[in-house]
């Protein structure tokens, strides 16, 4: 399963990309607004910071403007994926952009029927928001399992990009459910790489090494 970083924080993207664990990036208007500064500059930096796909979201709501905005976003780089919302206009834009070989990520997906329609409209990625479904008392991971079954049944080309990830267990469950990608906030990726036994083990190795060195020096 690929791991994307769900952020507009360029420093975080560079930090994790340097560890070789980031396959791509997703961002959205909320994340860009949270960072402050010039969103265009942030998007350009993000696109240059990783070789993999970077989803940049349109803020237009009618299909013609979404298509125009999507084409402008693509000028940031060949790895840009145009993110459109799961609306009728979003599907129209998805279909048009996909037919011009511009990859599209359909976002804000909360049901298997929405996912089916997004895949039919030619989406490269379909993004179920599992954390928000869990928050609403529904089974976010159940949606991912349904999507995996449907996409496999009909050999649909769209990749399942699990979004609205809140903790490391979501990532594990997404992998077990057959998701193609999990997009994770930097704080979740940080938690994934840490384990207290790793820290304790490393401290013991270094202390033993130092004690042996001191003993040799004392002879
Ligand atoms: O990729 C979509 C994601 O950013 C939404 O996450 O935590 O706002 O539900 P959240």
mmCIF file with all atom_site columns, C-alpha atoms and ligand atoms in Angstrom:
data_model
loop_
_atom_site.group_PDB
_atom_site.id
_atom_site.type_symbol
_atom_site.label_atom_id
_atom_site.label_alt_id
_atom_site.label_comp_id
_atom_site.label_asym_id
_atom_site.label_entity_id
_atom_site.label_seq_id
_atom_site.pdbx_PDB_ins_code
_atom_site.Cartn_x
_atom_site.Cartn_y
_atom_site.Cartn_z
_atom_site.occupancy
_atom_site.B_iso_or_equiv
_atom_site.pdbx_formal_charge
_atom_site.auth_seq_id
_atom_site.auth_comp_id
_atom_site.auth_asym_id
_atom_site.auth_atom_id
_atom_site.pdbx_PDB_model_num
ATOM   1   C CA . UNK A 1 1   ? 0.000   0.000  0.000   1.00 0.00 ? 1   UNK A CA 1
ATOM   2   C CA . UNK A 1 2   ? 1.252   3.453  -0.873  1.00 0.00 ? 2   UNK A CA 1
ATOM   3   C CA . UNK A 1 3   ? 1.507   6.116  1.801   1.00 0.00 ? 3   UNK A CA 1
ATOM   4   C CA . UNK A 1 4   ? 0.717   9.702  0.948   1.00 0.00 ? 4   UNK A CA 1
ATOM   5   C CA . UNK A 1 5   ? 1.121   12.634 3.304   1.00 0.00 ? 5   UNK A CA 1
ATOM   6   C CA . UNK A 1 6   ? -2.106  14.565 3.928   1.00 0.00 ? 6   UNK A CA 1
ATOM   7   C CA . UNK A 1 7   ? -0.812  18.071 4.535   1.00 0.00 ? 7   UNK A CA 1
ATOM   8   C CA . UNK A 1 8   ? 0.028   21.518 3.199   1.00 0.00 ? 8   UNK A CA 1
ATOM   9   C CA . UNK A 1 9   ? 3.118   21.693 5.422   1.00 0.00 ? 9   UNK A CA 1
ATOM   10  C CA . UNK A 1 10  ? 6.051   21.651 2.987   1.00 0.00 ? 10  UNK A CA 1
ATOM   11  C CA . UNK A 1 11  ? 8.607   21.142 5.770   1.00 0.00 ? 11  UNK A CA 1
ATOM   12  C CA . UNK A 1 12  ? 6.808   17.962 6.878   1.00 0.00 ? 12  UNK A CA 1
ATOM   13  C CA . UNK A 1 13  ? 6.726   16.721 3.288   1.00 0.00 ? 13  UNK A CA 1
ATOM   14  C CA . UNK A 1 14  ? 10.485  17.292 2.907   1.00 0.00 ? 14  UNK A CA 1
ATOM   15  C CA . UNK A 1 15  ? 11.239  15.650 6.279   1.00 0.00 ? 15  UNK A CA 1
ATOM   16  C CA . UNK A 1 16  ? 9.360   12.424 5.539   1.00 0.00 ? 16  UNK A CA 1
ATOM   17  C CA . UNK A 1 17  ? 10.287  12.368 1.842   1.00 0.00 ? 17  UNK A CA 1
ATOM   18  C CA . UNK A 1 18  ? 13.931  12.325 2.992   1.00 0.00 ? 18  UNK A CA 1
ATOM   19  C CA . UNK A 1 19  ? 13.180  9.069  4.844   1.00 0.00 ? 19  UNK A CA 1
ATOM   20  C CA . UNK A 1 20  ? 11.921  7.513  1.611   1.00 0.00 ? 20  UNK A CA 1
ATOM   21  C CA . UNK A 1 21  ? 8.469   6.734  3.009   1.00 0.00 ? 21  UNK A CA 1
ATOM   22  C CA . UNK A 1 22  ? 6.296   9.218  1.118   1.00 0.00 ? 22  UNK A CA 1
ATOM   23  C CA . UNK A 1 23  ? 4.770   8.063  -2.171  1.00 0.00 ? 23  UNK A CA 1
ATOM   24  C CA . UNK A 1 24  ? 2.753   11.235 -2.723  1.00 0.00 ? 24  UNK A CA 1
ATOM   25  C CA . UNK A 1 25  ? 0.851   14.091 -1.120  1.00 0.00 ? 25  UNK A CA 1
ATOM   26  C CA . UNK A 1 26  ? -2.765  15.143 -0.798  1.00 0.00 ? 26  UNK A CA 1
ATOM   27  C CA . UNK A 1 27  ? -3.891  18.540 0.308   1.00 0.00 ? 27  UNK A CA 1
ATOM   28  C CA . UNK A 1 28  ? -7.140  20.448 0.506   1.00 0.00 ? 28  UNK A CA 1
ATOM   29  C CA . UNK A 1 29  ? -8.306  24.058 0.928   1.00 0.00 ? 29  UNK A CA 1
ATOM   30  C CA . UNK A 1 30  ? -8.635  23.672 4.726   1.00 0.00 ? 30  UNK A CA 1
ATOM   31  C CA . UNK A 1 31  ? -5.052  22.403 5.088   1.00 0.00 ? 31  UNK A CA 1
ATOM   32  C CA . UNK A 1 32  ? -3.706  25.204 2.860   1.00 0.00 ? 32  UNK A CA 1
ATOM   33  C CA . UNK A 1 33  ? -5.691  27.824 4.792   1.00 0.00 ? 33  UNK A CA 1
ATOM   34  C CA . UNK A 1 34  ? -4.337  26.431 8.071   1.00 0.00 ? 34  UNK A CA 1
ATOM   35  C CA . UNK A 1 35  ? -0.725  26.936 6.929   1.00 0.00 ? 35  UNK A CA 1
ATOM   36  C CA . UNK A 1 36  ? -1.369  30.605 6.022   1.00 0.00 ? 36  UNK A CA 1
ATOM   37  C CA . UNK A 1 37  ? 0.833   32.279 3.410   1.00 0.00 ? 37  UNK A CA 1
ATOM   38  C CA . UNK A 1 38  ? 0.422   32.108 -0.350  1.00 0.00 ? 38  UNK A CA 1
ATOM   39  C CA . UNK A 1 39  ? -1.405  28.891 -1.309  1.00 0.00 ? 39  UNK A CA 1
ATOM   40  C CA . UNK A 1 40  ? -0.091  28.997 -4.891  1.00 0.00 ? 40  UNK A CA 1
ATOM   41  C CA . UNK A 1 41  ? 3.501   29.097 -3.637  1.00 0.00 ? 41  UNK A CA 1
ATOM   42  C CA . UNK A 1 42  ? 2.805   26.298 -1.155  1.00 0.00 ? 42  UNK A CA 1
ATOM   43  C CA . UNK A 1 43  ? 1.277   24.123 -3.881  1.00 0.00 ? 43  UNK A CA 1
ATOM   44  C CA . UNK A 1 44  ? 4.247   24.732 -6.194  1.00 0.00 ? 44  UNK A CA 1
ATOM   45  C CA . UNK A 1 45  ? 6.700   23.797 -3.425  1.00 0.00 ? 45  UNK A CA 1
ATOM   46  C CA . UNK A 1 46  ? 4.757   20.664 -2.540  1.00 0.00 ? 46  UNK A CA 1
ATOM   47  C CA . UNK A 1 47  ? 4.746   19.506 -6.163  1.00 0.00 ? 47  UNK A CA 1
ATOM   48  C CA . UNK A 1 48  ? 8.531   19.936 -6.327  1.00 0.00 ? 48  UNK A CA 1
ATOM   49  C CA . UNK A 1 49  ? 9.160   18.225 -2.989  1.00 0.00 ? 49  UNK A CA 1
ATOM   50  C CA . UNK A 1 50  ? 8.079   14.709 -4.044  1.00 0.00 ? 50  UNK A CA 1
ATOM   51  C CA . UNK A 1 51  ? 8.324   12.695 -7.236  1.00 0.00 ? 51  UNK A CA 1
ATOM   52  C CA . UNK A 1 52  ? 4.959   10.994 -6.656  1.00 0.00 ? 52  UNK A CA 1
ATOM   53  C CA . UNK A 1 53  ? 1.433   12.230 -7.201  1.00 0.00 ? 53  UNK A CA 1
ATOM   54  C CA . UNK A 1 54  ? 0.328   15.445 -5.488  1.00 0.00 ? 54  UNK A CA 1
ATOM   55  C CA . UNK A 1 55  ? -3.433  16.038 -5.299  1.00 0.00 ? 55  UNK A CA 1
ATOM   56  C CA . UNK A 1 56  ? -4.376  19.722 -5.527  1.00 0.00 ? 56  UNK A CA 1
ATOM   57  C CA . UNK A 1 57  ? -8.025  20.559 -5.018  1.00 0.00 ? 57  UNK A CA 1
ATOM   58  C CA . UNK A 1 58  ? -10.213 22.867 -7.084  1.00 0.00 ? 58  UNK A CA 1
ATOM   59  C CA . UNK A 1 59  ? -12.373 25.413 -5.263  1.00 0.00 ? 59  UNK A CA 1
ATOM   60  C CA . UNK A 1 60  ? -14.776 26.057 -8.172  1.00 0.00 ? 60  UNK A CA 1
ATOM   61  C CA . UNK A 1 61  ? -18.187 24.458 -7.934  1.00 0.00 ? 61  UNK A CA 1
ATOM   62  C CA . UNK A 1 62  ? -19.362 24.332 -11.574 1.00 0.00 ? 62  UNK A CA 1
ATOM   63  C CA . UNK A 1 63  ? -17.849 21.815 -13.949 1.00 0.00 ? 63  UNK A CA 1
ATOM   64  C CA . UNK A 1 64  ? -16.588 24.282 -16.577 1.00 0.00 ? 64  UNK A CA 1
ATOM   65  C CA . UNK A 1 65  ? -14.684 26.273 -13.942 1.00 0.00 ? 65  UNK A CA 1
ATOM   66  C CA . UNK A 1 66  ? -13.420 23.076 -12.289 1.00 0.00 ? 66  UNK A CA 1
ATOM   67  C CA . UNK A 1 67  ? -12.003 21.912 -15.621 1.00 0.00 ? 67  UNK A CA 1
ATOM   68  C CA . UNK A 1 68  ? -10.333 25.287 -16.233 1.00 0.00 ? 68  UNK A CA 1
ATOM   69  C CA . UNK A 1 69  ? -8.978  25.413 -12.670 1.00 0.00 ? 69  UNK A CA 1
ATOM   70  C CA . UNK A 1 70  ? -7.793  21.819 -12.899 1.00 0.00 ? 70  UNK A CA 1
ATOM   71  C CA . UNK A 1 71  ? -5.813  22.582 -16.047 1.00 0.00 ? 71  UNK A CA 1
ATOM   72  C CA . UNK A 1 72  ? -4.227  25.581 -14.296 1.00 0.00 ? 72  UNK A CA 1
ATOM   73  C CA . UNK A 1 73  ? -3.304  23.426 -11.294 1.00 0.00 ? 73  UNK A CA 1
ATOM   74  C CA . UNK A 1 74  ? -1.615  20.961 -13.656 1.00 0.00 ? 74  UNK A CA 1
ATOM   75  C CA . UNK A 1 75  ? 0.801   23.738 -14.669 1.00 0.00 ? 75  UNK A CA 1
ATOM   76  C CA . UNK A 1 76  ? 2.481   23.247 -11.287 1.00 0.00 ? 76  UNK A CA 1
ATOM   77  C CA . UNK A 1 77  ? 3.877   19.934 -12.565 1.00 0.00 ? 77  UNK A CA 1
ATOM   78  C CA . UNK A 1 78  ? 3.284   16.642 -14.326 1.00 0.00 ? 78  UNK A CA 1
ATOM   79  C CA . UNK A 1 79  ? 2.728   14.875 -10.990 1.00 0.00 ? 79  UNK A CA 1
ATOM   80  C CA . UNK A 1 80  ? -0.344  16.987 -10.147 1.00 0.00 ? 80  UNK A CA 1
ATOM   81  C CA . UNK A 1 81  ? -3.603  15.091 -9.675  1.00 0.00 ? 81  UNK A CA 1
ATOM   82  C CA . UNK A 1 82  ? -6.681  17.329 -9.836  1.00 0.00 ? 82  UNK A CA 1
ATOM   83  C CA . UNK A 1 83  ? -8.923  16.831 -6.818  1.00 0.00 ? 83  UNK A CA 1
ATOM   84  C CA . UNK A 1 84  ? -12.634 17.439 -7.343  1.00 0.00 ? 84  UNK A CA 1
ATOM   85  C CA . UNK A 1 85  ? -15.543 17.034 -4.938  1.00 0.00 ? 85  UNK A CA 1
ATOM   86  C CA . UNK A 1 86  ? -18.046 14.177 -5.267  1.00 0.00 ? 86  UNK A CA 1
ATOM   87  C CA . UNK A 1 87  ? -20.832 16.268 -6.835  1.00 0.00 ? 87  UNK A CA 1
ATOM   88  C CA . UNK A 1 88  ? -22.558 16.067 -10.214 1.00 0.00 ? 88  UNK A CA 1
ATOM   89  C CA . UNK A 1 89  ? -20.310 18.894 -11.456 1.00 0.00 ? 89  UNK A CA 1
ATOM   90  C CA . UNK A 1 90  ? -17.312 17.131 -9.942  1.00 0.00 ? 90  UNK A CA 1
ATOM   91  C CA . UNK A 1 91  ? -18.161 13.970 -11.880 1.00 0.00 ? 91  UNK A CA 1
ATOM   92  C CA . UNK A 1 92  ? -18.574 15.958 -15.101 1.00 0.00 ? 92  UNK A CA 1
ATOM   93  C CA . UNK A 1 93  ? -15.174 17.593 -14.536 1.00 0.00 ? 93  UNK A CA 1
ATOM   94  C CA . UNK A 1 94  ? -13.664 14.200 -13.644 1.00 0.00 ? 94  UNK A CA 1
ATOM   95  C CA . UNK A 1 95  ? -14.945 12.662 -16.847 1.00 0.00 ? 95  UNK A CA 1
ATOM   96  C CA . UNK A 1 96  ? -13.715 15.571 -19.015 1.00 0.00 ? 96  UNK A CA 1
ATOM   97  C CA . UNK A 1 97  ? -10.272 15.870 -17.401 1.00 0.00 ? 97  UNK A CA 1
ATOM   98  C CA . UNK A 1 98  ? -9.743  12.083 -17.378 1.00 0.00 ? 98  UNK A CA 1
ATOM   99  C CA . UNK A 1 99  ? -10.571 11.891 -21.070 1.00 0.00 ? 99  UNK A CA 1
ATOM   100 C CA . UNK A 1 100 ? -7.704  14.358 -21.623 1.00 0.00 ? 100 UNK A CA 1
ATOM   101 C CA . UNK A 1 101 ? -5.346  12.078 -19.650 1.00 0.00 ? 101 UNK A CA 1
ATOM   102 C CA . UNK A 1 102 ? -5.378  14.430 -16.641 1.00 0.00 ? 102 UNK A CA 1
ATOM   103 C CA . UNK A 1 103 ? -5.584  12.272 -13.500 1.00 0.00 ? 103 UNK A CA 1
ATOM   104 C CA . UNK A 1 104 ? -8.390  13.089 -11.069 1.00 0.00 ? 104 UNK A CA 1
ATOM   105 C CA . UNK A 1 105 ? -8.936  12.328 -7.384  1.00 0.00 ? 105 UNK A CA 1
ATOM   106 C CA . UNK A 1 106 ? -12.614 12.386 -6.405  1.00 0.00 ? 106 UNK A CA 1
ATOM   107 C CA . UNK A 1 107 ? -12.811 13.511 -2.801  1.00 0.00 ? 107 UNK A CA 1
ATOM   108 C CA . UNK A 1 108 ? -15.472 13.689 -0.060  1.00 0.00 ? 108 UNK A CA 1
ATOM   109 C CA . UNK A 1 109 ? -16.714 10.157 -0.794  1.00 0.00 ? 109 UNK A CA 1
ATOM   110 C CA . UNK A 1 110 ? -18.972 8.753  1.942   1.00 0.00 ? 110 UNK A CA 1
ATOM   111 C CA . UNK A 1 111 ? -20.809 5.854  0.267   1.00 0.00 ? 111 UNK A CA 1
ATOM   112 C CA . UNK A 1 112 ? -20.048 2.894  -1.978  1.00 0.00 ? 112 UNK A CA 1
ATOM   113 C CA . UNK A 1 113 ? -22.483 4.180  -4.602  1.00 0.00 ? 113 UNK A CA 1
ATOM   114 C CA . UNK A 1 114 ? -20.622 7.491  -4.748  1.00 0.00 ? 114 UNK A CA 1
ATOM   115 C CA . UNK A 1 115 ? -17.371 5.536  -5.111  1.00 0.00 ? 115 UNK A CA 1
ATOM   116 C CA . UNK A 1 116 ? -18.824 3.441  -7.938  1.00 0.00 ? 116 UNK A CA 1
ATOM   117 C CA . UNK A 1 117 ? -19.892 6.578  -9.821  1.00 0.00 ? 117 UNK A CA 1
ATOM   118 C CA . UNK A 1 118 ? -16.504 8.252  -9.315  1.00 0.00 ? 118 UNK A CA 1
ATOM   119 C CA . UNK A 1 119 ? -14.719 5.169  -10.663 1.00 0.00 ? 119 UNK A CA 1
ATOM   120 C CA . UNK A 1 120 ? -17.082 5.049  -13.658 1.00 0.00 ? 120 UNK A CA 1
ATOM   121 C CA . UNK A 1 121 ? -16.357 8.739  -14.358 1.00 0.00 ? 121 UNK A CA 1
ATOM   122 C CA . UNK A 1 122 ? -12.705 7.812  -14.850 1.00 0.00 ? 122 UNK A CA 1
ATOM   123 C CA . UNK A 1 123 ? -11.189 8.836  -11.510 1.00 0.00 ? 123 UNK A CA 1
ATOM   124 C CA . UNK A 1 124 ? -7.576  7.792  -10.978 1.00 0.00 ? 124 UNK A CA 1
ATOM   125 C CA . UNK A 1 125 ? -8.197  7.909  -7.208  1.00 0.00 ? 125 UNK A CA 1
ATOM   126 C CA . UNK A 1 126 ? -11.395 7.711  -5.159  1.00 0.00 ? 126 UNK A CA 1
ATOM   127 C CA . UNK A 1 127 ? -11.115 9.068  -1.605  1.00 0.00 ? 127 UNK A CA 1
ATOM   128 C CA . UNK A 1 128 ? -13.381 7.685  1.130   1.00 0.00 ? 128 UNK A CA 1
ATOM   129 C CA . UNK A 1 129 ? -13.290 9.853  4.288   1.00 0.00 ? 129 UNK A CA 1
ATOM   130 C CA . UNK A 1 130 ? -13.182 7.173  6.937   1.00 0.00 ? 130 UNK A CA 1
ATOM   131 C CA . UNK A 1 131 ? -12.531 9.296  10.050  1.00 0.00 ? 131 UNK A CA 1
ATOM   132 C CA . UNK A 1 132 ? -15.504 11.535 9.364   1.00 0.00 ? 132 UNK A CA 1
ATOM   133 C CA . UNK A 1 133 ? -17.723 8.461  8.847   1.00 0.00 ? 133 UNK A CA 1
ATOM   134 C CA . UNK A 1 134 ? -16.499 7.016  12.158  1.00 0.00 ? 134 UNK A CA 1
ATOM   135 C CA . UNK A 1 135 ? -17.213 10.397 13.790  1.00 0.00 ? 135 UNK A CA 1
ATOM   136 C CA . UNK A 1 136 ? -20.788 10.178 12.482  1.00 0.00 ? 136 UNK A CA 1
ATOM   137 C CA . UNK A 1 137 ? -21.244 6.733  14.036  1.00 0.00 ? 137 UNK A CA 1
ATOM   138 C CA . UNK A 1 138 ? -20.807 4.864  10.746  1.00 0.00 ? 138 UNK A CA 1
ATOM   139 C CA . UNK A 1 139 ? -18.230 2.258  9.759   1.00 0.00 ? 139 UNK A CA 1
ATOM   140 C CA . UNK A 1 140 ? -15.538 4.044  7.737   1.00 0.00 ? 140 UNK A CA 1
ATOM   141 C CA . UNK A 1 141 ? -13.509 0.910  7.125   1.00 0.00 ? 141 UNK A CA 1
ATOM   142 C CA . UNK A 1 142 ? -16.653 -0.943 6.016   1.00 0.00 ? 142 UNK A CA 1
ATOM   143 C CA . UNK A 1 143 ? -16.844 1.522  3.125   1.00 0.00 ? 143 UNK A CA 1
ATOM   144 C CA . UNK A 1 144 ? -13.240 0.758  2.160   1.00 0.00 ? 144 UNK A CA 1
ATOM   145 C CA . UNK A 1 145 ? -13.994 -2.993 2.171   1.00 0.00 ? 145 UNK A CA 1
ATOM   146 C CA . UNK A 1 146 ? -17.105 -2.454 0.005   1.00 0.00 ? 146 UNK A CA 1
ATOM   147 C CA . UNK A 1 147 ? -15.106 -0.351 -2.440  1.00 0.00 ? 147 UNK A CA 1
ATOM   148 C CA . UNK A 1 148 ? -12.336 -2.958 -2.648  1.00 0.00 ? 148 UNK A CA 1
ATOM   149 C CA . UNK A 1 149 ? -14.905 -5.670 -3.447  1.00 0.00 ? 149 UNK A CA 1
ATOM   150 C CA . UNK A 1 150 ? -16.744 -3.583 -6.050  1.00 0.00 ? 150 UNK A CA 1
ATOM   151 C CA . UNK A 1 151 ? -13.597 -2.328 -7.794  1.00 0.00 ? 151 UNK A CA 1
ATOM   152 C CA . UNK A 1 152 ? -12.231 -5.875 -7.927  1.00 0.00 ? 152 UNK A CA 1
ATOM   153 C CA . UNK A 1 153 ? -15.508 -7.382 -9.193  1.00 0.00 ? 153 UNK A CA 1
ATOM   154 C CA . UNK A 1 154 ? -15.489 -5.069 -12.184 1.00 0.00 ? 154 UNK A CA 1
ATOM   155 C CA . UNK A 1 155 ? -11.737 -4.586 -12.568 1.00 0.00 ? 155 UNK A CA 1
ATOM   156 C CA . UNK A 1 156 ? -12.142 -0.841 -12.200 1.00 0.00 ? 156 UNK A CA 1
ATOM   157 C CA . UNK A 1 157 ? -8.957  1.137  -12.708 1.00 0.00 ? 157 UNK A CA 1
ATOM   158 C CA . UNK A 1 158 ? -9.526  3.622  -9.890  1.00 0.00 ? 158 UNK A CA 1
ATOM   159 C CA . UNK A 1 159 ? -7.300  3.376  -6.827  1.00 0.00 ? 159 UNK A CA 1
ATOM   160 C CA . UNK A 1 160 ? -8.799  3.499  -3.336  1.00 0.00 ? 160 UNK A CA 1
ATOM   161 C CA . UNK A 1 161 ? -7.175  6.412  -1.497  1.00 0.00 ? 161 UNK A CA 1
ATOM   162 C CA . UNK A 1 162 ? -8.183  6.205  2.149   1.00 0.00 ? 162 UNK A CA 1
ATOM   163 C CA . UNK A 1 163 ? -8.500  9.725  3.593   1.00 0.00 ? 163 UNK A CA 1
ATOM   164 C CA . UNK A 1 164 ? -9.515  11.348 6.872   1.00 0.00 ? 164 UNK A CA 1
ATOM   165 C CA . UNK A 1 165 ? -7.108  9.020  8.660   1.00 0.00 ? 165 UNK A CA 1
ATOM   166 C CA . UNK A 1 166 ? -6.934  9.764  12.390  1.00 0.00 ? 166 UNK A CA 1
ATOM   167 C CA . UNK A 1 167 ? -4.529  7.188  13.880  1.00 0.00 ? 167 UNK A CA 1
ATOM   168 C CA . UNK A 1 168 ? -2.106  4.358  12.966  1.00 0.00 ? 168 UNK A CA 1
ATOM   169 C CA . UNK A 1 169 ? -4.753  1.628  13.372  1.00 0.00 ? 169 UNK A CA 1
ATOM   170 C CA . UNK A 1 170 ? -6.696  3.240  10.522  1.00 0.00 ? 170 UNK A CA 1
ATOM   171 C CA . UNK A 1 171 ? -3.613  2.730  8.319   1.00 0.00 ? 171 UNK A CA 1
ATOM   172 C CA . UNK A 1 172 ? -3.279  -0.947 9.284   1.00 0.00 ? 172 UNK A CA 1
ATOM   173 C CA . UNK A 1 173 ? -6.975  -1.575 8.734   1.00 0.00 ? 173 UNK A CA 1
ATOM   174 C CA . UNK A 1 174 ? -6.857  0.195  5.363   1.00 0.00 ? 174 UNK A CA 1
ATOM   175 C CA . UNK A 1 175 ? -3.982  -2.050 4.256   1.00 0.00 ? 175 UNK A CA 1
ATOM   176 C CA . UNK A 1 176 ? -5.874  -5.173 5.399   1.00 0.00 ? 176 UNK A CA 1
ATOM   177 C CA . UNK A 1 177 ? -9.009  -4.004 3.574   1.00 0.00 ? 177 UNK A CA 1
ATOM   178 C CA . UNK A 1 178 ? -7.057  -3.787 0.314   1.00 0.00 ? 178 UNK A CA 1
ATOM   179 C CA . UNK A 1 179 ? -6.739  0.003  -0.054  1.00 0.00 ? 179 UNK A CA 1
ATOM   180 C CA . UNK A 1 180 ? -4.211  1.157  -2.643  1.00 0.00 ? 180 UNK A CA 1
ATOM   181 C CA . UNK A 1 181 ? -3.198  4.277  -0.714  1.00 0.00 ? 181 UNK A CA 1
ATOM   182 C CA . UNK A 1 182 ? -3.630  5.732  2.769   1.00 0.00 ? 182 UNK A CA 1
ATOM   183 C CA . UNK A 1 183 ? -3.091  9.462  3.045   1.00 0.00 ? 183 UNK A CA 1
ATOM   184 C CA . UNK A 1 184 ? -1.944  10.284 6.558   1.00 0.00 ? 184 UNK A CA 1
ATOM   185 C CA . UNK A 1 185 ? -1.373  13.511 8.480   1.00 0.00 ? 185 UNK A CA 1
ATOM   186 C CA . UNK A 1 186 ? 2.277   14.062 9.528   1.00 0.00 ? 186 UNK A CA 1
ATOM   187 C CA . UNK A 1 187 ? 1.365   13.479 13.208  1.00 0.00 ? 187 UNK A CA 1
ATOM   188 C CA . UNK A 1 188 ? 0.017   10.002 12.365  1.00 0.00 ? 188 UNK A CA 1
ATOM   189 C CA . UNK A 1 189 ? 3.098   9.115  10.303  1.00 0.00 ? 189 UNK A CA 1
ATOM   190 C CA . UNK A 1 190 ? 5.251   10.220 13.255  1.00 0.00 ? 190 UNK A CA 1
ATOM   191 C CA . UNK A 1 191 ? 3.303   7.823  15.502  1.00 0.00 ? 191 UNK A CA 1
ATOM   192 C CA . UNK A 1 192 ? 3.695   5.009  12.946  1.00 0.00 ? 192 UNK A CA 1
ATOM   193 C CA . UNK A 1 193 ? 7.484   5.226  13.023  1.00 0.00 ? 193 UNK A CA 1
ATOM   194 C CA . UNK A 1 194 ? 7.837   5.285  16.804  1.00 0.00 ? 194 UNK A CA 1
ATOM   195 C CA . UNK A 1 195 ? 7.711   2.478  19.374  1.00 0.00 ? 195 UNK A CA 1
ATOM   196 C CA . UNK A 1 196 ? 8.798   2.836  23.033  1.00 0.00 ? 196 UNK A CA 1
ATOM   197 C CA . UNK A 1 197 ? 10.699  -0.480 22.866  1.00 0.00 ? 197 UNK A CA 1
ATOM   198 C CA . UNK A 1 198 ? 12.783  0.900  19.980  1.00 0.00 ? 198 UNK A CA 1
ATOM   199 C CA . UNK A 1 199 ? 13.807  3.900  22.127  1.00 0.00 ? 199 UNK A CA 1
ATOM   200 C CA . UNK A 1 200 ? 14.520  1.697  25.166  1.00 0.00 ? 200 UNK A CA 1
ATOM   201 C CA . UNK A 1 201 ? 16.478  -0.808 23.051  1.00 0.00 ? 201 UNK A CA 1
ATOM   202 C CA . UNK A 1 202 ? 18.567  1.893  21.380  1.00 0.00 ? 202 UNK A CA 1
ATOM   203 C CA . UNK A 1 203 ? 19.360  3.581  24.717  1.00 0.00 ? 203 UNK A CA 1
ATOM   204 C CA . UNK A 1 204 ? 20.539  0.193  26.094  1.00 0.00 ? 204 UNK A CA 1
ATOM   205 C CA . UNK A 1 205 ? 22.734  -0.529 23.038  1.00 0.00 ? 205 UNK A CA 1
ATOM   206 C CA . UNK A 1 206 ? 24.410  2.881  23.308  1.00 0.00 ? 206 UNK A CA 1
ATOM   207 C CA . UNK A 1 207 ? 24.866  2.646  27.098  1.00 0.00 ? 207 UNK A CA 1
ATOM   208 C CA . UNK A 1 208 ? 26.435  -0.844 26.789  1.00 0.00 ? 208 UNK A CA 1
ATOM   209 C CA . UNK A 1 209 ? 28.733  0.370  24.022  1.00 0.00 ? 209 UNK A CA 1
ATOM   210 C CA . UNK A 1 210 ? 29.820  3.385  26.071  1.00 0.00 ? 210 UNK A CA 1
ATOM   211 C CA . UNK A 1 211 ? 30.387  1.259  29.207  1.00 0.00 ? 211 UNK A CA 1
ATOM   212 C CA . UNK A 1 212 ? 32.574  -1.169 27.239  1.00 0.00 ? 212 UNK A CA 1
ATOM   213 C CA . UNK A 1 213 ? 34.535  1.716  25.705  1.00 0.00 ? 213 UNK A CA 1
ATOM   214 C CA . UNK A 1 214 ? 35.089  3.295  29.155  1.00 0.00 ? 214 UNK A CA 1
ATOM   215 C CA . UNK A 1 215 ? 36.207  -0.088 30.549  1.00 0.00 ? 215 UNK A CA 1
ATOM   216 C CA . UNK A 1 216 ? 38.729  -0.522 27.715  1.00 0.00 ? 216 UNK A CA 1
ATOM   217 C CA . UNK A 1 217 ? 40.034  3.034  28.250  1.00 0.00 ? 217 UNK A CA 1
ATOM   218 C CA . UNK A 1 218 ? 40.429  2.342  31.979  1.00 0.00 ? 218 UNK A CA 1
ATOM   219 C CA . UNK A 1 219 ? 42.659  -0.746 31.447  1.00 0.00 ? 219 UNK A CA 1
HETATM 220 O O1 . LIG B 2 .   ? -7.711  14.063 2.828   1.00 0.00 ? 1   LIG B O1 1
HETATM 221 C C1 . LIG B 2 .   ? -8.891  14.504 3.434   1.00 0.00 ? 1   LIG B C1 1
HETATM 222 C C2 . LIG B 2 .   ? -8.636  14.725 4.869   1.00 0.00 ? 1   LIG B C2 1
HETATM 223 O O2 . LIG B 2 .   ? -7.719  15.750 4.983   1.00 0.00 ? 1   LIG B O2 1
HETATM 224 C C3 . LIG B 2 .   ? -9.790  15.008 5.713   1.00 0.00 ? 1   LIG B C3 1
HETATM 225 O O3 . LIG B 2 .   ? -9.387  14.726 6.997   1.00 0.00 ? 1   LIG B O3 1
HETATM 226 O O4 . LIG B 2 .   ? -9.334  14.870 9.417   1.00 0.00 ? 1   LIG B O4 1
HETATM 227 O O5 . LIG B 2 .   ? -10.377 16.719 8.077   1.00 0.00 ? 1   LIG B O5 1
HETATM 228 O O6 . LIG B 2 .   ? -11.498 14.519 8.259   1.00 0.00 ? 1   LIG B O6 1
HETATM 229 P P1 . LIG B 2 .   ? -10.207 15.234 8.251   1.00 0.00 ? 1   LIG B P1 1
#
